[in-house]
Amino acid sequence: MAELLLELFSEEIPARMQARAADDLKRLVTDGLQKAGLAFDKAEALVTPRRLCLVVDGLPEKQPDVNDERKGPQVGAPEQALKGFLGSLGGMSIDDCEQREVKGKTFYFAVIEKKGEPTSEILKEIINDALLKFPWPKSMRWGHTVFSWVRPLHNILALFNGKVLQFEWGLGGKGDPTKTRFLKWNNKTFGHRFLNPEAIDVTDFADYRAKLAEAHVLLCPSERRAEIASQAEKICADAGLRLKDDQGLLTEVTGLVEWPVVLMGDIEDEFMELPPEVLSDTMRSHQKYFSVLNADGSMAAKFIVVANQVSEDGGAAIIAGNERVLRARLSDAKFFWDQDRKVTLGSRSDKLADIVFHAKLGSVADKVGRMKAIAGDLADKIGADKAQAERAAQLCKCDLITGMVFEIPEVQGIMGRYYALHDGEAEAVANAIADHYSPAGPSDDCPDAPVSIALAMADKLDALAGFWSIDEKPTGSKDPFALRRAGLGVIRLIIENKLRLGLMDVFAFALAQYKADDVSEDLLGFFADRLKVHLKGEGVRHDLIDAVFALGGEDDLVRLLARVDALSAFVSTDDGANLLAAHKRASNILRIEEKKDGQSYGGTPQEDAFVEDAERALFAALKDAGGEGAKLAGEEKFEDAMAALAKLRGPLDVFFDCVMVNDDDKSVRENRLKLLSQIQSVMGEIADFSKIEG
């Protein structure tokens, strides 16, 4: 079996695009192989900053022969039908076709034997097609080329079974064919840009990988990642320090180097008074440096940088250069830190009127005014200090005016906390300012301090109410104002802190700040969808949430989840499953008969009209379960309410075994249909069982 080795060698591919590009290359080529009937053992795509590589192992050298059998028209069919059939056979005559009898009639059949082509010829078409269809998020043209790629493409290595696939890839000449540049496929690659830039001849993937390693290129991203982590942890441990965990930065840096060399630099003491978040974000965002921690978890006056080359001086010049760049950046940060603290945070609030929050929703100062009112209202509801919640709302956006946040937007909120503490504000107020953007995502910590909760919810509810009031809601995949994230944030704040809130009241208060129409019902529907998304990750069935929401009037998420939990446990038992089946049976009978008769059979059946003991027993059980279940559900004892429903199982089984609903006597039939309706009513006090699947 043969091997395909393909390498697309280019200028540096942005790190954020590399993993997706490797997946796309593998998908496009393997899809083409499968479509051509070429089986293979395994395929692997690898990527470095300058090369996309694909190796497919276990390919046949020739496409399998195919026998294609086509059924034609009936013998004696009109000439036009025969012509059409023969025209699709590529030169066969009617004498080449067989006649076969099918169900007493004779038809023409054509058997076309298609010889398989050499795999090498098919591979050229597949690779050619993959290059044309490659879905880069952004691409460019260069020189006189018409062909576009993420960065200028310099070389295509294409080997099949150790031999070069003879092909040329034309890059185009912008309307002038004489300027077209061709990349002739070959067996050459190139080593590290600085350490081994010369061309290297390879014979297969093993040879390719080994020679690249000799030429200072670690081909596999996971190997480079592990090498960076290993070197960084060792150099920190040798200095009595530890590396700050940052998997996102590790992934990004892995995509920036082909031969990682980890070095440690120093941060000058004068910058260590800066907040650790400023130090960390300055190094991470702009320089791709890793932070280093002391044994007690505080920031160490060191940083880790990953170079892409080996230097003769052991990295001294590289470290000095990076220290110089970092010194300039931290000098700017220190300047802003000193300047920002010369005035209080609160004194900046007037300038918020100059920042537009949204053209239809006013300035940031307007938003702060609304947040203050919402935070105060929420503080009363959740037991937070109202004055502190309102003060935190008044100050929470003021750091947007500071030089530090203007320079490093990632630290907004965090800097507000530092400046508030510097001004002597209460710690709860300062912490709320830092927390009010949280939770910003599913992995973000959720605030649990009462003042922080009130402010974080106020920020998100104001945004939701505002954009709902101007009808700029998320549609499809579009959510430019991150309202889905805001909705999930509110849900997490409520659930994780077990807040007993009526959402409709909260929505109405937030909407009132905009003097907008009441769209609370629509917002509640949006929250129901977000809740299902949130709970799906925790394995909660969406149909059970629908079953509880369908009861209507439920806007307390904590109570709703307690009901869903009890319902989930109940339907997983034998009693629950049988009761669910009985409910569906009763609903189906009732639906069919109501449709047939054109009338509803709601209402209470007449006890003196029952004929069978099974009817009387079921009616008595429904009366008991209905009263008890409703009472227990009202007391939020949902598991007990489900247990009360479980008592219906026996009478229901007997009823369906012994009683024919559609009796010949019209009055008996009508009474029995009303009894079925009672089953729906009683069970519907706990949940809408018709929404439950299975």
mmCIF file of N, CA, C and O in Angstrom, residues 251-306:
data_model
loop_
_atom_site.group_PDB
_atom_site.id
_atom_site.type_symbol
_atom_site.label_atom_id
_atom_site.label_comp_id
_atom_site.label_asym_id
_atom_site.label_seq_id
_atom_site.Cartn_x
_atom_site.Cartn_y
_atom_site.Cartn_z
ATOM 1 N N THR A 251 -1.199 27.681 23.598
ATOM 2 C CA THR A 251 -1.648 27.278 22.259
ATOM 3 C C THR A 251 -1.218 28.300 21.211
ATOM 4 O O THR A 251 -0.761 27.953 20.124
ATOM 5 N N GLU A 252 -1.375 29.571 21.552
ATOM 6 C CA GLU A 252 -1.022 30.621 20.593
ATOM 7 C C GLU A 252 0.479 30.624 20.300
ATOM 8 O O GLU A 252 0.890 30.704 19.134
ATOM 9 N N VAL A 253 1.289 30.516 21.345
ATOM 10 C CA VAL A 253 2.748 30.539 21.150
ATOM 11 C C VAL A 253 3.211 29.306 20.382
ATOM 12 O O VAL A 253 4.152 29.377 19.576
ATOM 13 N N THR A 254 2.543 28.178 20.594
ATOM 14 C CA THR A 254 2.874 26.962 19.831
ATOM 15 C C THR A 254 2.755 27.208 18.332
ATOM 16 O O THR A 254 3.499 26.632 17.535
ATOM 17 N N GLY A 255 1.828 28.062 17.965
ATOM 18 C CA GLY A 255 1.634 28.381 16.551
ATOM 19 C C GLY A 255 2.538 29.476 16.035
ATOM 20 O O GLY A 255 2.401 29.897 14.883
ATOM 21 N N LEU A 256 3.451 29.965 16.872
ATOM 22 C CA LEU A 256 4.357 31.047 16.449
ATOM 23 C C LEU A 256 5.784 30.571 16.204
ATOM 24 O O LEU A 256 6.591 31.313 15.654
ATOM 25 N N VAL A 257 6.092 29.363 16.647
ATOM 26 C CA VAL A 257 7.494 28.914 16.571
ATOM 27 C C VAL A 257 7.567 27.521 15.950
ATOM 28 O O VAL A 257 6.657 26.716 16.091
ATOM 29 N N GLU A 258 8.694 27.263 15.256
ATOM 30 C CA GLU A 258 8.941 25.916 14.734
ATOM 31 C C GLU A 258 9.979 25.179 15.574
ATOM 32 O O GLU A 258 10.026 23.963 15.578
ATOM 33 N N TRP A 259 10.813 25.942 16.270
ATOM 34 C CA TRP A 259 11.856 25.338 17.118
ATOM 35 C C TRP A 259 11.901 26.156 18.415
ATOM 36 O O TRP A 259 12.656 27.113 18.538
ATOM 37 N N PRO A 260 11.061 25.810 19.393
ATOM 38 C CA PRO A 260 10.932 26.649 20.586
ATOM 39 C C PRO A 260 12.161 26.602 21.493
ATOM 40 O O PRO A 260 12.682 25.527 21.789
ATOM 41 N N VAL A 261 12.581 27.788 21.880
ATOM 42 C CA VAL A 261 13.660 27.929 22.866
ATOM 43 C C VAL A 261 13.139 28.875 23.951
ATOM 44 O O VAL A 261 12.888 30.051 23.683
ATOM 45 N N VAL A 262 12.971 28.354 25.160
ATOM 46 C CA VAL A 262 12.358 29.138 26.241
ATOM 47 C C VAL A 262 13.435 29.870 27.029
ATOM 48 O O VAL A 262 14.457 29.287 27.405
ATOM 49 N N LEU A 263 13.189 31.159 27.282
ATOM 50 C CA LEU A 263 14.136 32.003 28.006
ATOM 51 C C LEU A 263 13.405 32.748 29.110
ATOM 52 O O LEU A 263 12.186 32.971 29.025
ATOM 53 N N MET A 264 14.142 33.172 30.137
ATOM 54 C CA MET A 264 13.545 33.924 31.240
ATOM 55 C C MET A 264 14.164 35.314 31.322
ATOM 56 O O MET A 264 15.394 35.463 31.274
ATOM 57 N N GLY A 265 13.287 36.334 31.422
ATOM 58 C CA GLY A 265 13.766 37.706 31.546
ATOM 59 C C GLY A 265 13.342 38.320 32.884
ATOM 60 O O GLY A 265 12.544 37.743 33.617
ATOM 61 N N ASP A 266 13.869 39.489 33.156
ATOM 62 C CA ASP A 266 13.585 40.179 34.421
ATOM 63 C C ASP A 266 12.653 41.370 34.198
ATOM 64 O O ASP A 266 12.712 42.048 33.175
ATOM 65 N N ILE A 267 11.823 41.626 35.217
ATOM 66 C CA ILE A 267 11.002 42.839 35.248
ATOM 67 C C ILE A 267 11.610 43.767 36.289
ATOM 68 O O ILE A 267 11.872 43.338 37.427
ATOM 69 N N GLU A 268 11.825 45.003 35.943
ATOM 70 C CA GLU A 268 12.479 45.924 36.885
ATOM 71 C C GLU A 268 11.575 46.178 38.090
ATOM 72 O O GLU A 268 10.343 46.229 37.972
ATOM 73 N N ASP A 269 12.203 46.362 39.246
ATOM 74 C CA ASP A 269 11.468 46.488 40.516
ATOM 75 C C ASP A 269 10.451 47.624 40.502
ATOM 76 O O ASP A 269 9.388 47.524 41.105
ATOM 77 N N GLU A 270 10.776 48.733 39.819
ATOM 78 C CA GLU A 270 9.871 49.890 39.849
ATOM 79 C C GLU A 270 8.504 49.575 39.239
ATOM 80 O O GLU A 270 7.522 50.257 39.522
ATOM 81 N N PHE A 271 8.425 48.523 38.426
ATOM 82 C CA PHE A 271 7.138 48.186 37.792
ATOM 83 C C PHE A 271 6.316 47.187 38.615
ATOM 84 O O PHE A 271 5.168 46.931 38.294
ATOM 85 N N MET A 272 6.945 46.644 39.657
ATOM 86 C CA MET A 272 6.240 45.615 40.422
ATOM 87 C C MET A 272 5.139 46.191 41.307
ATOM 88 O O MET A 272 4.369 45.441 41.894
ATOM 89 N N GLU A 273 5.071 47.518 41.436
ATOM 90 C CA GLU A 273 3.964 48.109 42.191
ATOM 91 C C GLU A 273 2.684 48.171 41.349
ATOM 92 O O GLU A 273 1.605 48.447 41.857
ATOM 93 N N LEU A 274 2.811 47.925 40.059
ATOM 94 C CA LEU A 274 1.620 47.902 39.210
ATOM 95 C C LEU A 274 0.722 46.725 39.608
ATOM 96 O O LEU A 274 1.217 45.687 40.061
ATOM 97 N N PRO A 275 -0.592 46.846 39.436
ATOM 98 C CA PRO A 275 -1.467 45.704 39.716
ATOM 99 C C PRO A 275 -1.034 44.487 38.899
ATOM 100 O O PRO A 275 -0.646 44.624 37.738
ATOM 101 N N PRO A 276 -1.085 43.296 39.498
ATOM 102 C CA PRO A 276 -0.637 42.092 38.768
ATOM 103 C C PRO A 276 -1.399 41.882 37.467
ATOM 104 O O PRO A 276 -0.840 41.365 36.498
ATOM 105 N N GLU A 277 -2.689 42.275 37.430
ATOM 106 C CA GLU A 277 -3.455 42.097 36.188
ATOM 107 C C GLU A 277 -2.871 42.954 35.071
ATOM 108 O O GLU A 277 -2.879 42.550 33.895
ATOM 109 N N VAL A 278 -2.374 44.161 35.433
ATOM 110 C CA VAL A 278 -1.777 45.036 34.424
ATOM 111 C C VAL A 278 -0.485 44.415 33.907
ATOM 112 O O VAL A 278 -0.237 44.373 32.689
ATOM 113 N N LEU A 279 0.336 43.914 34.826
ATOM 114 C CA LEU A 279 1.585 43.266 34.414
ATOM 115 C C LEU A 279 1.284 42.073 33.496
ATOM 116 O O LEU A 279 1.863 41.932 32.414
ATOM 117 N N SER A 280 0.362 41.242 33.947
ATOM 118 C CA SER A 280 0.065 40.020 33.203
ATOM 119 C C SER A 280 -0.519 40.330 31.828
ATOM 120 O O SER A 280 -0.096 39.755 30.814
ATOM 121 N N ASP A 281 -1.505 41.239 31.767
ATOM 122 C CA ASP A 281 -2.149 41.543 30.486
ATOM 123 C C ASP A 281 -1.199 42.259 29.535
ATOM 124 O O ASP A 281 -1.250 42.049 28.322
ATOM 125 N N THR A 282 -0.354 43.135 30.074
ATOM 126 C CA THR A 282 0.618 43.821 29.218
ATOM 127 C C THR A 282 1.552 42.813 28.556
ATOM 128 O O THR A 282 1.829 42.881 27.359
ATOM 129 N N MET A 283 2.018 41.863 29.344
ATOM 130 C CA MET A 283 2.954 40.878 28.800
ATOM 131 C C MET A 283 2.247 39.909 27.858
ATOM 132 O O MET A 283 2.764 39.550 26.811
ATOM 133 N N ARG A 284 1.051 39.506 28.242
ATOM 134 C CA ARG A 284 0.346 38.479 27.477
ATOM 135 C C ARG A 284 -0.174 39.012 26.143
ATOM 136 O O ARG A 284 0.065 38.428 25.083
ATOM 137 N N SER A 285 -0.919 40.133 26.207
ATOM 138 C CA SER A 285 -1.609 40.620 25.021
ATOM 139 C C SER A 285 -0.645 41.134 23.967
ATOM 140 O O SER A 285 -0.821 40.880 22.778
ATOM 141 N N HIS A 286 0.348 41.873 24.393
ATOM 142 C CA HIS A 286 1.211 42.542 23.416
ATOM 143 C C HIS A 286 2.478 41.756 23.088
ATOM 144 O O HIS A 286 2.972 41.818 21.968
ATOM 145 N N GLN A 287 3.028 41.049 24.074
ATOM 146 C CA GLN A 287 4.339 40.435 23.875
ATOM 147 C C GLN A 287 4.315 38.917 23.840
ATOM 148 O O GLN A 287 5.330 38.302 23.548
ATOM 149 N N LYS A 288 3.188 38.316 24.196
ATOM 150 C CA LYS A 288 3.083 36.848 24.257
ATOM 151 C C LYS A 288 4.068 36.263 25.266
ATOM 152 O O LYS A 288 4.674 35.212 25.039
ATOM 153 N N TYR A 289 4.263 36.979 26.384
ATOM 154 C CA TYR A 289 5.123 36.470 27.456
ATOM 155 C C TYR A 289 4.252 35.746 28.476
ATOM 156 O O TYR A 289 3.116 36.146 28.740
ATOM 157 N N PHE A 290 4.839 34.731 29.114
ATOM 158 C CA PHE A 290 4.156 34.038 30.200
ATOM 159 C C PHE A 290 4.518 34.710 31.533
ATOM 160 O O PHE A 290 5.667 35.122 31.735
ATOM 161 N N SER A 291 3.533 34.792 32.431
ATOM 162 C CA SER A 291 3.795 35.325 33.766
ATOM 163 C C SER A 291 4.384 34.228 34.647
ATOM 164 O O SER A 291 4.131 33.040 34.450
ATOM 165 N N VAL A 292 5.143 34.683 35.636
ATOM 166 C CA VAL A 292 5.797 33.760 36.574
ATOM 167 C C VAL A 292 5.368 34.142 37.986
ATOM 168 O O VAL A 292 5.236 35.329 38.307
ATOM 169 N N LEU A 293 5.130 33.136 38.820
ATOM 170 C CA LEU A 293 4.625 33.371 40.170
ATOM 171 C C LEU A 293 5.645 32.943 41.216
ATOM 172 O O LEU A 293 6.412 31.988 41.005
ATOM 173 N N ASN A 294 5.614 33.665 42.355
ATOM 174 C CA ASN A 294 6.392 33.231 43.511
ATOM 175 C C ASN A 294 5.684 32.044 44.160
ATOM 176 O O ASN A 294 4.558 31.683 43.795
ATOM 177 N N ALA A 295 6.328 31.481 45.156
ATOM 178 C CA ALA A 295 5.748 30.320 45.843
ATOM 179 C C ALA A 295 4.413 30.652 46.488
ATOM 180 O O ALA A 295 3.531 29.790 46.600
ATOM 181 N N ASP A 296 4.237 31.923 46.930
ATOM 182 C CA ASP A 296 2.983 32.307 47.598
ATOM 183 C C ASP A 296 1.903 32.725 46.595
ATOM 184 O O ASP A 296 0.823 33.168 46.981
ATOM 185 N N GLY A 297 2.156 32.610 45.322
ATOM 186 C CA GLY A 297 1.161 32.926 44.295
ATOM 187 C C GLY A 297 1.225 34.356 43.797
ATOM 188 O O GLY A 297 0.477 34.725 42.876
ATOM 189 N N SER A 298 2.065 35.189 44.406
ATOM 190 C CA SER A 298 2.188 36.574 43.936
ATOM 191 C C SER A 298 3.043 36.632 42.672
ATOM 192 O O SER A 298 3.784 35.690 42.363
ATOM 193 N N MET A 299 2.915 37.764 41.951
ATOM 194 C CA MET A 299 3.681 37.913 40.709
ATOM 195 C C MET A 299 5.169 38.022 41.005
ATOM 196 O O MET A 299 5.590 38.801 41.863
ATOM 197 N N ALA A 300 5.975 37.243 40.296
ATOM 198 C CA ALA A 300 7.426 37.342 40.413
ATOM 199 C C ALA A 300 7.943 38.368 39.407
ATOM 200 O O ALA A 300 7.283 38.648 38.403
ATOM 201 N N ALA A 301 9.096 38.926 39.694
ATOM 202 C CA ALA A 301 9.681 39.949 38.815
ATOM 203 C C ALA A 301 10.411 39.274 37.645
ATOM 204 O O ALA A 301 11.575 39.591 37.345
ATOM 205 N N LYS A 302 9.758 38.313 37.032
ATOM 206 C CA LYS A 302 10.336 37.561 35.913
ATOM 207 C C LYS A 302 9.258 37.375 34.852
ATOM 208 O O LYS A 302 8.069 37.504 35.112
ATOM 209 N N PHE A 303 9.689 37.033 33.654
ATOM 210 C CA PHE A 303 8.752 36.644 32.617
ATOM 211 C C PHE A 303 9.395 35.570 31.740
ATOM 212 O O PHE A 303 10.626 35.439 31.714
ATOM 213 N N ILE A 304 8.555 34.813 31.072
ATOM 214 C CA ILE A 304 9.032 33.750 30.170
ATOM 215 C C ILE A 304 8.721 34.159 28.737
ATOM 216 O O ILE A 304 7.589 34.520 28.413
ATOM 217 N N VAL A 305 9.725 34.105 27.878
ATOM 218 C CA VAL A 305 9.539 34.387 26.460
ATOM 219 C C VAL A 305 10.000 33.161 25.669
ATOM 220 O O VAL A 305 10.957 32.492 26.053
ATOM 221 N N VAL A 306 9.305 32.862 24.585
ATOM 222 C CA VAL A 306 9.650 31.696 23.761
ATOM 223 C C VAL A 306 10.232 32.211 22.449
ATOM 224 O O VAL A 306 9.528 32.836 21.641
#
